[in-house]
PDB file of C-alpha atoms in Angstrom:
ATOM      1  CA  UNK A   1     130.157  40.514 -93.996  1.00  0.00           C
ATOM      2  CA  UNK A   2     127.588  40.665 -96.812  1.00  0.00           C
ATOM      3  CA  UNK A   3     125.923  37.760 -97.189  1.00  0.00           C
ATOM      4  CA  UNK A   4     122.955  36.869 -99.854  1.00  0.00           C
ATOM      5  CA  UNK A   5     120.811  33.858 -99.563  1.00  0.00           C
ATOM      6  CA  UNK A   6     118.152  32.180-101.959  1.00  0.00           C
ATOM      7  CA  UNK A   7     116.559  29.119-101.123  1.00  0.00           C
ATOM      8  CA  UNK A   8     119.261  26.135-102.414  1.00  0.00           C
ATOM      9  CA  UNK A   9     116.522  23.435-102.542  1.00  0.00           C
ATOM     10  CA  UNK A  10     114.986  23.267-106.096  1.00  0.00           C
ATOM     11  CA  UNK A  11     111.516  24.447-106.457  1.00  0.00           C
ATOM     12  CA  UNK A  12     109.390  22.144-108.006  1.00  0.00           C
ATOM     13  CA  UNK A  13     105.712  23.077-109.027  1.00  0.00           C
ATOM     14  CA  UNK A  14     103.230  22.092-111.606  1.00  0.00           C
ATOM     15  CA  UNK A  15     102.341  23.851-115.113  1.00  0.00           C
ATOM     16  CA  UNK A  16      99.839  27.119-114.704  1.00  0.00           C
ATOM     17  CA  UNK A  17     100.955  27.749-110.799  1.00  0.00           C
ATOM     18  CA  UNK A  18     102.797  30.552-109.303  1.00  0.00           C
ATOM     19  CA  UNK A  19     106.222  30.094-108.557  1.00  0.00           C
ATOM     20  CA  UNK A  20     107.706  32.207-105.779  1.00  0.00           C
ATOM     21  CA  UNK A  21     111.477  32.660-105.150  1.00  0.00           C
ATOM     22  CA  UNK A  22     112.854  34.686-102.030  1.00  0.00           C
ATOM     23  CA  UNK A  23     115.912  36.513-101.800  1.00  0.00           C
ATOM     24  CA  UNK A  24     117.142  37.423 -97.903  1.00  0.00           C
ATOM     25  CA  UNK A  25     120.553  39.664 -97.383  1.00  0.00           C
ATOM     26  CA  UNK A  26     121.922  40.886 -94.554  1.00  0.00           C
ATOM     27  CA  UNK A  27     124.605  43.444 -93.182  1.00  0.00           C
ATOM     28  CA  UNK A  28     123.618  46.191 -96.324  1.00  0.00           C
ATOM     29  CA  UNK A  29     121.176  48.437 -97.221  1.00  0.00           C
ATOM     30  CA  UNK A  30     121.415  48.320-101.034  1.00  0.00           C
ATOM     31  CA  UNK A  31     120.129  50.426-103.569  1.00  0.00           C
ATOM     32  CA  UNK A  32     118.770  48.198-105.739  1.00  0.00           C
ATOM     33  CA  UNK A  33     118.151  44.321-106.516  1.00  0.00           C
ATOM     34  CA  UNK A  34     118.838  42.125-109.550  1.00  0.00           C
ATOM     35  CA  UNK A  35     117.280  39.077-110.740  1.00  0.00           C
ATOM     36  CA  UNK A  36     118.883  36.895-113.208  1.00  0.00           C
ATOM     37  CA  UNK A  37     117.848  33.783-114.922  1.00  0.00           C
ATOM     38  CA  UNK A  38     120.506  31.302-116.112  1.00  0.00           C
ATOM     39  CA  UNK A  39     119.979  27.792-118.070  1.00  0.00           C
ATOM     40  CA  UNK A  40     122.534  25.241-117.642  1.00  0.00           C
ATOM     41  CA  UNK A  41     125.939  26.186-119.416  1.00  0.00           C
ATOM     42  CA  UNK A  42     124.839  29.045-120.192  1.00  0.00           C
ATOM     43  CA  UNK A  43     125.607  32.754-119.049  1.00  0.00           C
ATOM     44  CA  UNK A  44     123.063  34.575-116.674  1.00  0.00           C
ATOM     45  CA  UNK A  45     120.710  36.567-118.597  1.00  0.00           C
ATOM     46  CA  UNK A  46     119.161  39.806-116.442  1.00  0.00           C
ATOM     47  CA  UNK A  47     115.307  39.702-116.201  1.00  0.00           C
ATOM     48  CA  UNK A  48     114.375  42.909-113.764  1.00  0.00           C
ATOM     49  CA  UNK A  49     115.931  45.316-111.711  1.00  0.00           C
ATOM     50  CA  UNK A  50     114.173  46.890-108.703  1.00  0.00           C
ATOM     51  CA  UNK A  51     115.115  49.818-106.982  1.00  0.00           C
ATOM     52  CA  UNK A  52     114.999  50.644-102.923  1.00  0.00           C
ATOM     53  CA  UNK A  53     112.075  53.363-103.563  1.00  0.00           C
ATOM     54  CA  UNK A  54     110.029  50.839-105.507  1.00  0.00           C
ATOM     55  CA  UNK A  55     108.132  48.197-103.563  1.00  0.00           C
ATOM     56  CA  UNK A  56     107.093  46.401-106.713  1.00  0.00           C
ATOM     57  CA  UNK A  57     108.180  45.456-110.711  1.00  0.00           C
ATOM     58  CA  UNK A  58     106.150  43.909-113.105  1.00  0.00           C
ATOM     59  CA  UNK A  59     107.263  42.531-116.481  1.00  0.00           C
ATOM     60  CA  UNK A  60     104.874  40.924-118.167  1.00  0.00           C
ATOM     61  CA  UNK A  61     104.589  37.268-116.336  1.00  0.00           C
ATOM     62  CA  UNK A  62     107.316  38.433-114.220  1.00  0.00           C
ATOM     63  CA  UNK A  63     106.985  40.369-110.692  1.00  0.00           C
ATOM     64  CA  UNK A  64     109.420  41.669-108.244  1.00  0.00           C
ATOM     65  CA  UNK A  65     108.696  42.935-104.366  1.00  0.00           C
ATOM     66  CA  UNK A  66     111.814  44.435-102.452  1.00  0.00           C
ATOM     67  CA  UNK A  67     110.987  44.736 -98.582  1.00  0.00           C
ATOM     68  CA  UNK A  68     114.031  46.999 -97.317  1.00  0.00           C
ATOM     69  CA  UNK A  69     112.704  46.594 -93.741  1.00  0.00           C
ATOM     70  CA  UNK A  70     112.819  42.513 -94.291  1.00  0.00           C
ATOM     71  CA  UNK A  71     115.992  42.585 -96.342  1.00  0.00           C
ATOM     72  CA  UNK A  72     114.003  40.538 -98.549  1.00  0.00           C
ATOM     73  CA  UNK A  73     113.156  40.278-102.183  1.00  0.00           C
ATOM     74  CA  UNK A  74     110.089  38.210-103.542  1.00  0.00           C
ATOM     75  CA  UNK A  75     110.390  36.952-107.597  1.00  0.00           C
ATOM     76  CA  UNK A  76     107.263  35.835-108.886  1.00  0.00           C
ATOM     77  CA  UNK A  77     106.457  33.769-112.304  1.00  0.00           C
ATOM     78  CA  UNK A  78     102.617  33.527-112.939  1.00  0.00           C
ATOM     79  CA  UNK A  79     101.291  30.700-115.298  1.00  0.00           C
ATOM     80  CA  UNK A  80     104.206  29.215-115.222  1.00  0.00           C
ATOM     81  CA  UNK A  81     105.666  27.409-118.260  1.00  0.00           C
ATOM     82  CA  UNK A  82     107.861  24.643-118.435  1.00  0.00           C
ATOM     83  CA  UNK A  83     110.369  26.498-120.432  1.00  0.00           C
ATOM     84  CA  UNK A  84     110.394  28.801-117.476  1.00  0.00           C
ATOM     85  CA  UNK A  85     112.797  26.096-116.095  1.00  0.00           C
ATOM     86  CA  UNK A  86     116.329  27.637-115.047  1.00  0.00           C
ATOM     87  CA  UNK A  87     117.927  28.556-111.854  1.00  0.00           C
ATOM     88  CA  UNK A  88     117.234  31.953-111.062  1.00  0.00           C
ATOM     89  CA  UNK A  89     119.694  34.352-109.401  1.00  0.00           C
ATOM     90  CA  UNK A  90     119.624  37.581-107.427  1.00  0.00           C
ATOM     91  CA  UNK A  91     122.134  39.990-106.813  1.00  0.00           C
ATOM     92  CA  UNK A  92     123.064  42.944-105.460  1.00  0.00           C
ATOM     93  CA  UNK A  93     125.675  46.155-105.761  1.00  0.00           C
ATOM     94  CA  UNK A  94     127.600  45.817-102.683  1.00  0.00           C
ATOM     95  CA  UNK A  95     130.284  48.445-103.573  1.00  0.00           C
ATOM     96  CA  UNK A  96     128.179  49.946-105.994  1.00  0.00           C
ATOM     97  CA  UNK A  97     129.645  50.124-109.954  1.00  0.00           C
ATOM     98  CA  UNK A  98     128.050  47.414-111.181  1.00  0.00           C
ATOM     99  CA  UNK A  99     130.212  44.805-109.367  1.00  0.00           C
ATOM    100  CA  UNK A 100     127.517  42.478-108.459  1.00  0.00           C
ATOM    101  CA  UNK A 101     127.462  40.072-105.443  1.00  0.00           C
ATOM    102  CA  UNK A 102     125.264  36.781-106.661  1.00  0.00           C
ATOM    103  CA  UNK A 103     123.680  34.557-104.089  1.00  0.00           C
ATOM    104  CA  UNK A 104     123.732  31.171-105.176  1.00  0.00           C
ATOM    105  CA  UNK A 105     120.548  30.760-107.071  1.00  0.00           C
ATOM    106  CA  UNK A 106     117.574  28.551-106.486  1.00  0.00           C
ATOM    107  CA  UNK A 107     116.853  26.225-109.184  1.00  0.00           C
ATOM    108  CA  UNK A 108     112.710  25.902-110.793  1.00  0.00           C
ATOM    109  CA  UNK A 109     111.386  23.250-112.137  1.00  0.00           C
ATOM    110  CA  UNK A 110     108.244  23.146-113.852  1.00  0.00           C
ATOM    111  CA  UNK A 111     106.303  20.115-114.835  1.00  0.00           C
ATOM    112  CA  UNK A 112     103.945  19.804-117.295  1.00  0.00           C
TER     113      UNK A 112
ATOM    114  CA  UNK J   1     123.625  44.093-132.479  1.00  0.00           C
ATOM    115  CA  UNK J   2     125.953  40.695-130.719  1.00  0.00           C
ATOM    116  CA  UNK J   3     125.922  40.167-127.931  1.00  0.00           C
ATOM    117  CA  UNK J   4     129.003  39.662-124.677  1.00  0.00           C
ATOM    118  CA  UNK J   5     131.226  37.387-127.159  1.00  0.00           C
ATOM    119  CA  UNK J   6     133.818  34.991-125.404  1.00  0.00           C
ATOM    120  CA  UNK J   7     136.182  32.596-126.709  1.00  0.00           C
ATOM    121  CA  UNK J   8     137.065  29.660-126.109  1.00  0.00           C
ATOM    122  CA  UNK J   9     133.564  28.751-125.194  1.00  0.00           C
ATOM    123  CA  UNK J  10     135.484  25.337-123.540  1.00  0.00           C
ATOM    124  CA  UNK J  11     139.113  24.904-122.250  1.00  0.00           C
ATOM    125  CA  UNK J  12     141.416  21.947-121.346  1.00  0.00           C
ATOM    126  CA  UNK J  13     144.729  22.688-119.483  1.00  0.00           C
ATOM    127  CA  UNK J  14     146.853  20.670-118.329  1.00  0.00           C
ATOM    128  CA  UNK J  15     148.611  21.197-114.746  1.00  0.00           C
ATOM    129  CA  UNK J  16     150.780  24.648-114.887  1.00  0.00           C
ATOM    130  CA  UNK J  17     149.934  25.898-117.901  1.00  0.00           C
ATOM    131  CA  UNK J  18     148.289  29.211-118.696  1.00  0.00           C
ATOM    132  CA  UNK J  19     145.075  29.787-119.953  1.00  0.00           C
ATOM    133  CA  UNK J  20     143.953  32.901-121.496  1.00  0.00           C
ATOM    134  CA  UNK J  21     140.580  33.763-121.814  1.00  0.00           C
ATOM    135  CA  UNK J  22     139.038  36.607-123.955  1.00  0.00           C
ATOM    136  CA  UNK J  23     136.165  38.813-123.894  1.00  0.00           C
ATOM    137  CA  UNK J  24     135.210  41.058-126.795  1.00  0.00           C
ATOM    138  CA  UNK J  25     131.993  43.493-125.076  1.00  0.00           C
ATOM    139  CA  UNK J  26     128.572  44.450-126.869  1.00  0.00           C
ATOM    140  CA  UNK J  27     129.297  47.082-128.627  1.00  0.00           C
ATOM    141  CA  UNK J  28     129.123  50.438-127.204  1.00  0.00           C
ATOM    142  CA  UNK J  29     130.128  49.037-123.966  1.00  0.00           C
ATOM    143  CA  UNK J  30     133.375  50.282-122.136  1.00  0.00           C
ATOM    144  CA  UNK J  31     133.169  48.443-119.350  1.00  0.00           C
ATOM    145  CA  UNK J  32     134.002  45.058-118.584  1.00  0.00           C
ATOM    146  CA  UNK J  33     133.785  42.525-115.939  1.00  0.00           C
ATOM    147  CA  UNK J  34     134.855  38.941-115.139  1.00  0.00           C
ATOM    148  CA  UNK J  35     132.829  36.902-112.793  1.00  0.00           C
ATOM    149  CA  UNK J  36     133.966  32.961-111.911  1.00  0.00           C
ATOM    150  CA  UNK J  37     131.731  30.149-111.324  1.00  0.00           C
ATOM    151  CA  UNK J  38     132.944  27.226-109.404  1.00  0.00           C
ATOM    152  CA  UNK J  39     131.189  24.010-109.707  1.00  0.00           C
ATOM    153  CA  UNK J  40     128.222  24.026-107.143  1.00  0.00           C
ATOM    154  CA  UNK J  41     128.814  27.270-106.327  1.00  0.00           C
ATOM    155  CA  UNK J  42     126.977  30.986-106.991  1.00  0.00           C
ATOM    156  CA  UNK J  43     129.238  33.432-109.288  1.00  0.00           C
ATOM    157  CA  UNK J  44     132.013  35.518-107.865  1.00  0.00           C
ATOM    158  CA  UNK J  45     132.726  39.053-108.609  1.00  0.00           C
ATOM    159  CA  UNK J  46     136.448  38.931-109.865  1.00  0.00           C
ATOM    160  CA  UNK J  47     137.620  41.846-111.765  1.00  0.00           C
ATOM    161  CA  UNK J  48     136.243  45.551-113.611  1.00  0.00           C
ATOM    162  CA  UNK J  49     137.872  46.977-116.376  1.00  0.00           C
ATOM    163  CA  UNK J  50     137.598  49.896-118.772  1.00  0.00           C
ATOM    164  CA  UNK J  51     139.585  50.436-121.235  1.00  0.00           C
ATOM    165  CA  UNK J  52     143.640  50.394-120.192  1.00  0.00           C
ATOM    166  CA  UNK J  53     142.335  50.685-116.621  1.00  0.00           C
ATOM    167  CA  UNK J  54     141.820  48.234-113.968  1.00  0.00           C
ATOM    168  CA  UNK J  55     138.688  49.535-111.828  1.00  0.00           C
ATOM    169  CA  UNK J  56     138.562  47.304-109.318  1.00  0.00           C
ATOM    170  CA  UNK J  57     140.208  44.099-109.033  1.00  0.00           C
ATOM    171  CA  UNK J  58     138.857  42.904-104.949  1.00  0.00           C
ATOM    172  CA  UNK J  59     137.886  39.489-106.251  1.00  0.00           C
ATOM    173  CA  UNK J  60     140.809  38.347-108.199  1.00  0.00           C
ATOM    174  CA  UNK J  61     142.956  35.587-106.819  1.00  0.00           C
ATOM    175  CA  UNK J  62     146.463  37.802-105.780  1.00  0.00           C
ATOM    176  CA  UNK J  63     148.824  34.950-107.722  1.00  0.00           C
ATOM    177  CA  UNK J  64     148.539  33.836-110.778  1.00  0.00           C
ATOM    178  CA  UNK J  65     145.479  35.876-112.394  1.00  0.00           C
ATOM    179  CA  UNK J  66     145.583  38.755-114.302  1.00  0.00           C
ATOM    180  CA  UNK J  67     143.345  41.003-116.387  1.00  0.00           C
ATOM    181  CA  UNK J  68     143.374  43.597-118.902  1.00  0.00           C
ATOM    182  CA  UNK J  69     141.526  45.556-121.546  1.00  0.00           C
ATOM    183  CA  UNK J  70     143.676  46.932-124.354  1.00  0.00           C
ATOM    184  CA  UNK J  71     142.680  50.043-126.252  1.00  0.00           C
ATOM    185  CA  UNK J  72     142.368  47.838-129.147  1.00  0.00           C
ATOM    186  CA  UNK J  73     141.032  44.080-128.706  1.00  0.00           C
ATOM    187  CA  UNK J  74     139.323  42.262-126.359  1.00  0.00           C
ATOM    188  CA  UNK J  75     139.659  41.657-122.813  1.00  0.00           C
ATOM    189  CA  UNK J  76     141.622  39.055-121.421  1.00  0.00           C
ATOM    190  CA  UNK J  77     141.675  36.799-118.348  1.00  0.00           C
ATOM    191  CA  UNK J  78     144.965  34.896-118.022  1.00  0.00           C
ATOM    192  CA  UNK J  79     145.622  32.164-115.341  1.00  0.00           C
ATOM    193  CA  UNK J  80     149.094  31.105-115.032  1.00  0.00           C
ATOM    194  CA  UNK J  81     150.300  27.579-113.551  1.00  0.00           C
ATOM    195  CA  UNK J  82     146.877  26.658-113.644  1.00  0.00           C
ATOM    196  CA  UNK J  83     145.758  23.915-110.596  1.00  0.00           C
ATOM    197  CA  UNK J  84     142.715  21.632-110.269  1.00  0.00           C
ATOM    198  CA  UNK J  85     140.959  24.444-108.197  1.00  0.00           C
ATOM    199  CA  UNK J  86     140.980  26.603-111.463  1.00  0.00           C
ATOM    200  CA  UNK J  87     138.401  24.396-113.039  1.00  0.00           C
ATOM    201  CA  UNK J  88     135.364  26.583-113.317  1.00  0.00           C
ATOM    202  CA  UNK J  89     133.052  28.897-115.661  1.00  0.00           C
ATOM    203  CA  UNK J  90     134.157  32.313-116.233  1.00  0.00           C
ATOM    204  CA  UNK J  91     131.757  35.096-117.578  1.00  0.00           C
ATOM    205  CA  UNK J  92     132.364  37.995-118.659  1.00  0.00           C
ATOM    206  CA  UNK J  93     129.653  40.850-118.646  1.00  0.00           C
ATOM    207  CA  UNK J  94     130.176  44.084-119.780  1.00  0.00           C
ATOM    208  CA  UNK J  95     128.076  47.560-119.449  1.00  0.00           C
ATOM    209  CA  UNK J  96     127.865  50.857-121.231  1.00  0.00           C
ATOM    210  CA  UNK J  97     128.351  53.037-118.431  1.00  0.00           C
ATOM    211  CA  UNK J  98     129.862  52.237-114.483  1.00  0.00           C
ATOM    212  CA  UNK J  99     127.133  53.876-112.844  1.00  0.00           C
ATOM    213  CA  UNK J 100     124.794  51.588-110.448  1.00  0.00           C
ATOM    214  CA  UNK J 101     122.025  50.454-111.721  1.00  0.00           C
ATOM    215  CA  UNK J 102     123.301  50.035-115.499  1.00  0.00           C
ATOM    216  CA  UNK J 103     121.905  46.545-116.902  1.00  0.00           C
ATOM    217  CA  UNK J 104     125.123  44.556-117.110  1.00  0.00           C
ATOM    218  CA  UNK J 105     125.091  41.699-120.323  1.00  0.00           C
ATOM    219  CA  UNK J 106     126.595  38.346-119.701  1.00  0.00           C
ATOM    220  CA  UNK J 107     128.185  36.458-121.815  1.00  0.00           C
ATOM    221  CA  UNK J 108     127.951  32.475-122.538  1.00  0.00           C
ATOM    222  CA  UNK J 109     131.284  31.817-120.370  1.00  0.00           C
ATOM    223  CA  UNK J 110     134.575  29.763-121.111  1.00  0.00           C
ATOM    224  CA  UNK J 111     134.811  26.465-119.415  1.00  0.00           C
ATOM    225  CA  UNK J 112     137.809  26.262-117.815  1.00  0.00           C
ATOM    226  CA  UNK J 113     138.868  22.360-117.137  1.00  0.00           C
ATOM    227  CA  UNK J 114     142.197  21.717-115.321  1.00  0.00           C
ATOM    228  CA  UNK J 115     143.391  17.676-115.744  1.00  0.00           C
TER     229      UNK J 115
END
């Protein structure tokens, strides 16, 4: 079976750093990768979409690396910000139509 | 331009009751899904709709659950004889086309408790 895994152990780093979250499936080749972010009680709010031809996203403090031959996916925040505190989410099509298959987020925290 | 809109944002039930929860998508969006979150746990896929139609429904529990999207109104998620296991966060996302690779929209979720 599919199976998506993010790192379940918070990430904790300090103000200004990098923070780096990795995304590892197995048993699919999908087209493309999601990455969400979502606050506590709140709903997950989509922050980039990568496809399987692209090795690399960028939005603005935001970057995205999808490694089809890994079955990885790297999210990156640079000069990190407190606020950028959430857990952040990845997903994937599995049976393509938009039903998305989450993996169960790694949560960031950022300290001032 | 709103946004996913669901109500009730929070939900007590008691024991075998139902609860109905409703989804009214941005606008311009036919499609609809319904994704559960457990407590500890990542969110599920449940159910896609489009209007009158159930697209796929692989995730939904086979008792008790049900889904639809009228012509007219919002979507709905109803649980009948609700149980403790029911307690959870349910969003509801919707899209303006099926096709992979449309950005899906969440909404806030409804808070399902079960006493």
């Amino acid at each position: 079976s599919q199976k998506i895994e993010q790192n379940s152990e918070a990430l904790n780093i300090q103000e200004g750093k990098t923070a780096t979250l990795t995304c590892n499936y197995t048993n699919y080749s999908p087209a493309y990768l999601q990455w969400y972010r979502q606050d506590p009680g709140r709903g997950p709010v989509f922050l980039l979409l990568i496809r399987e031809n692209e090795k690399e996203k960028r939005k603005e403090r935001l970057k995205v690396t999808f490694d089809t031959t890994l079955k990885q996916s790297l999210f990156h925040i640079t000069a990190s910000q407190p606020a950028d505190s959430a857990t952040y989410l990845c997903a994937l099509d599995i049976n393509a139509g938009n039903m998305l298959t989450f993996g169960g987020g790694t949560r960031l925290m950022v300290k001032p | 331009n709103a946004g996913v809109m669901q109500n009730p944002r929070h939900l007590v039930r008691r024991r075998g009751q139902e609860a109905r929860l409703r989804c009214s998508p941005m606008k311009g969006h036919s499609h609809v899904y319904w994704y559960r979150q457990l407590p500890e746990e990542g969110l599920k896929f449940m159910v896609y709709l489009q209007k009158e139609n159930i697209i796929d429904e692989s995730g939904m529990p086979k008792e008790r659950f049900s889904a639809e999207f009228p012509k007219e109104g919002p979507s709905i998620l109803r649980i009948q004889q609700v149980v403790r296991g029911d307690s959870a966060a349910y969003f509801c996302a919707s899209s303006p086309g099926g096709s992979t690779g449309n950005t899906i929209y969440f909404g806030e979720g409804s808070w399902l408790t079960v006493v």
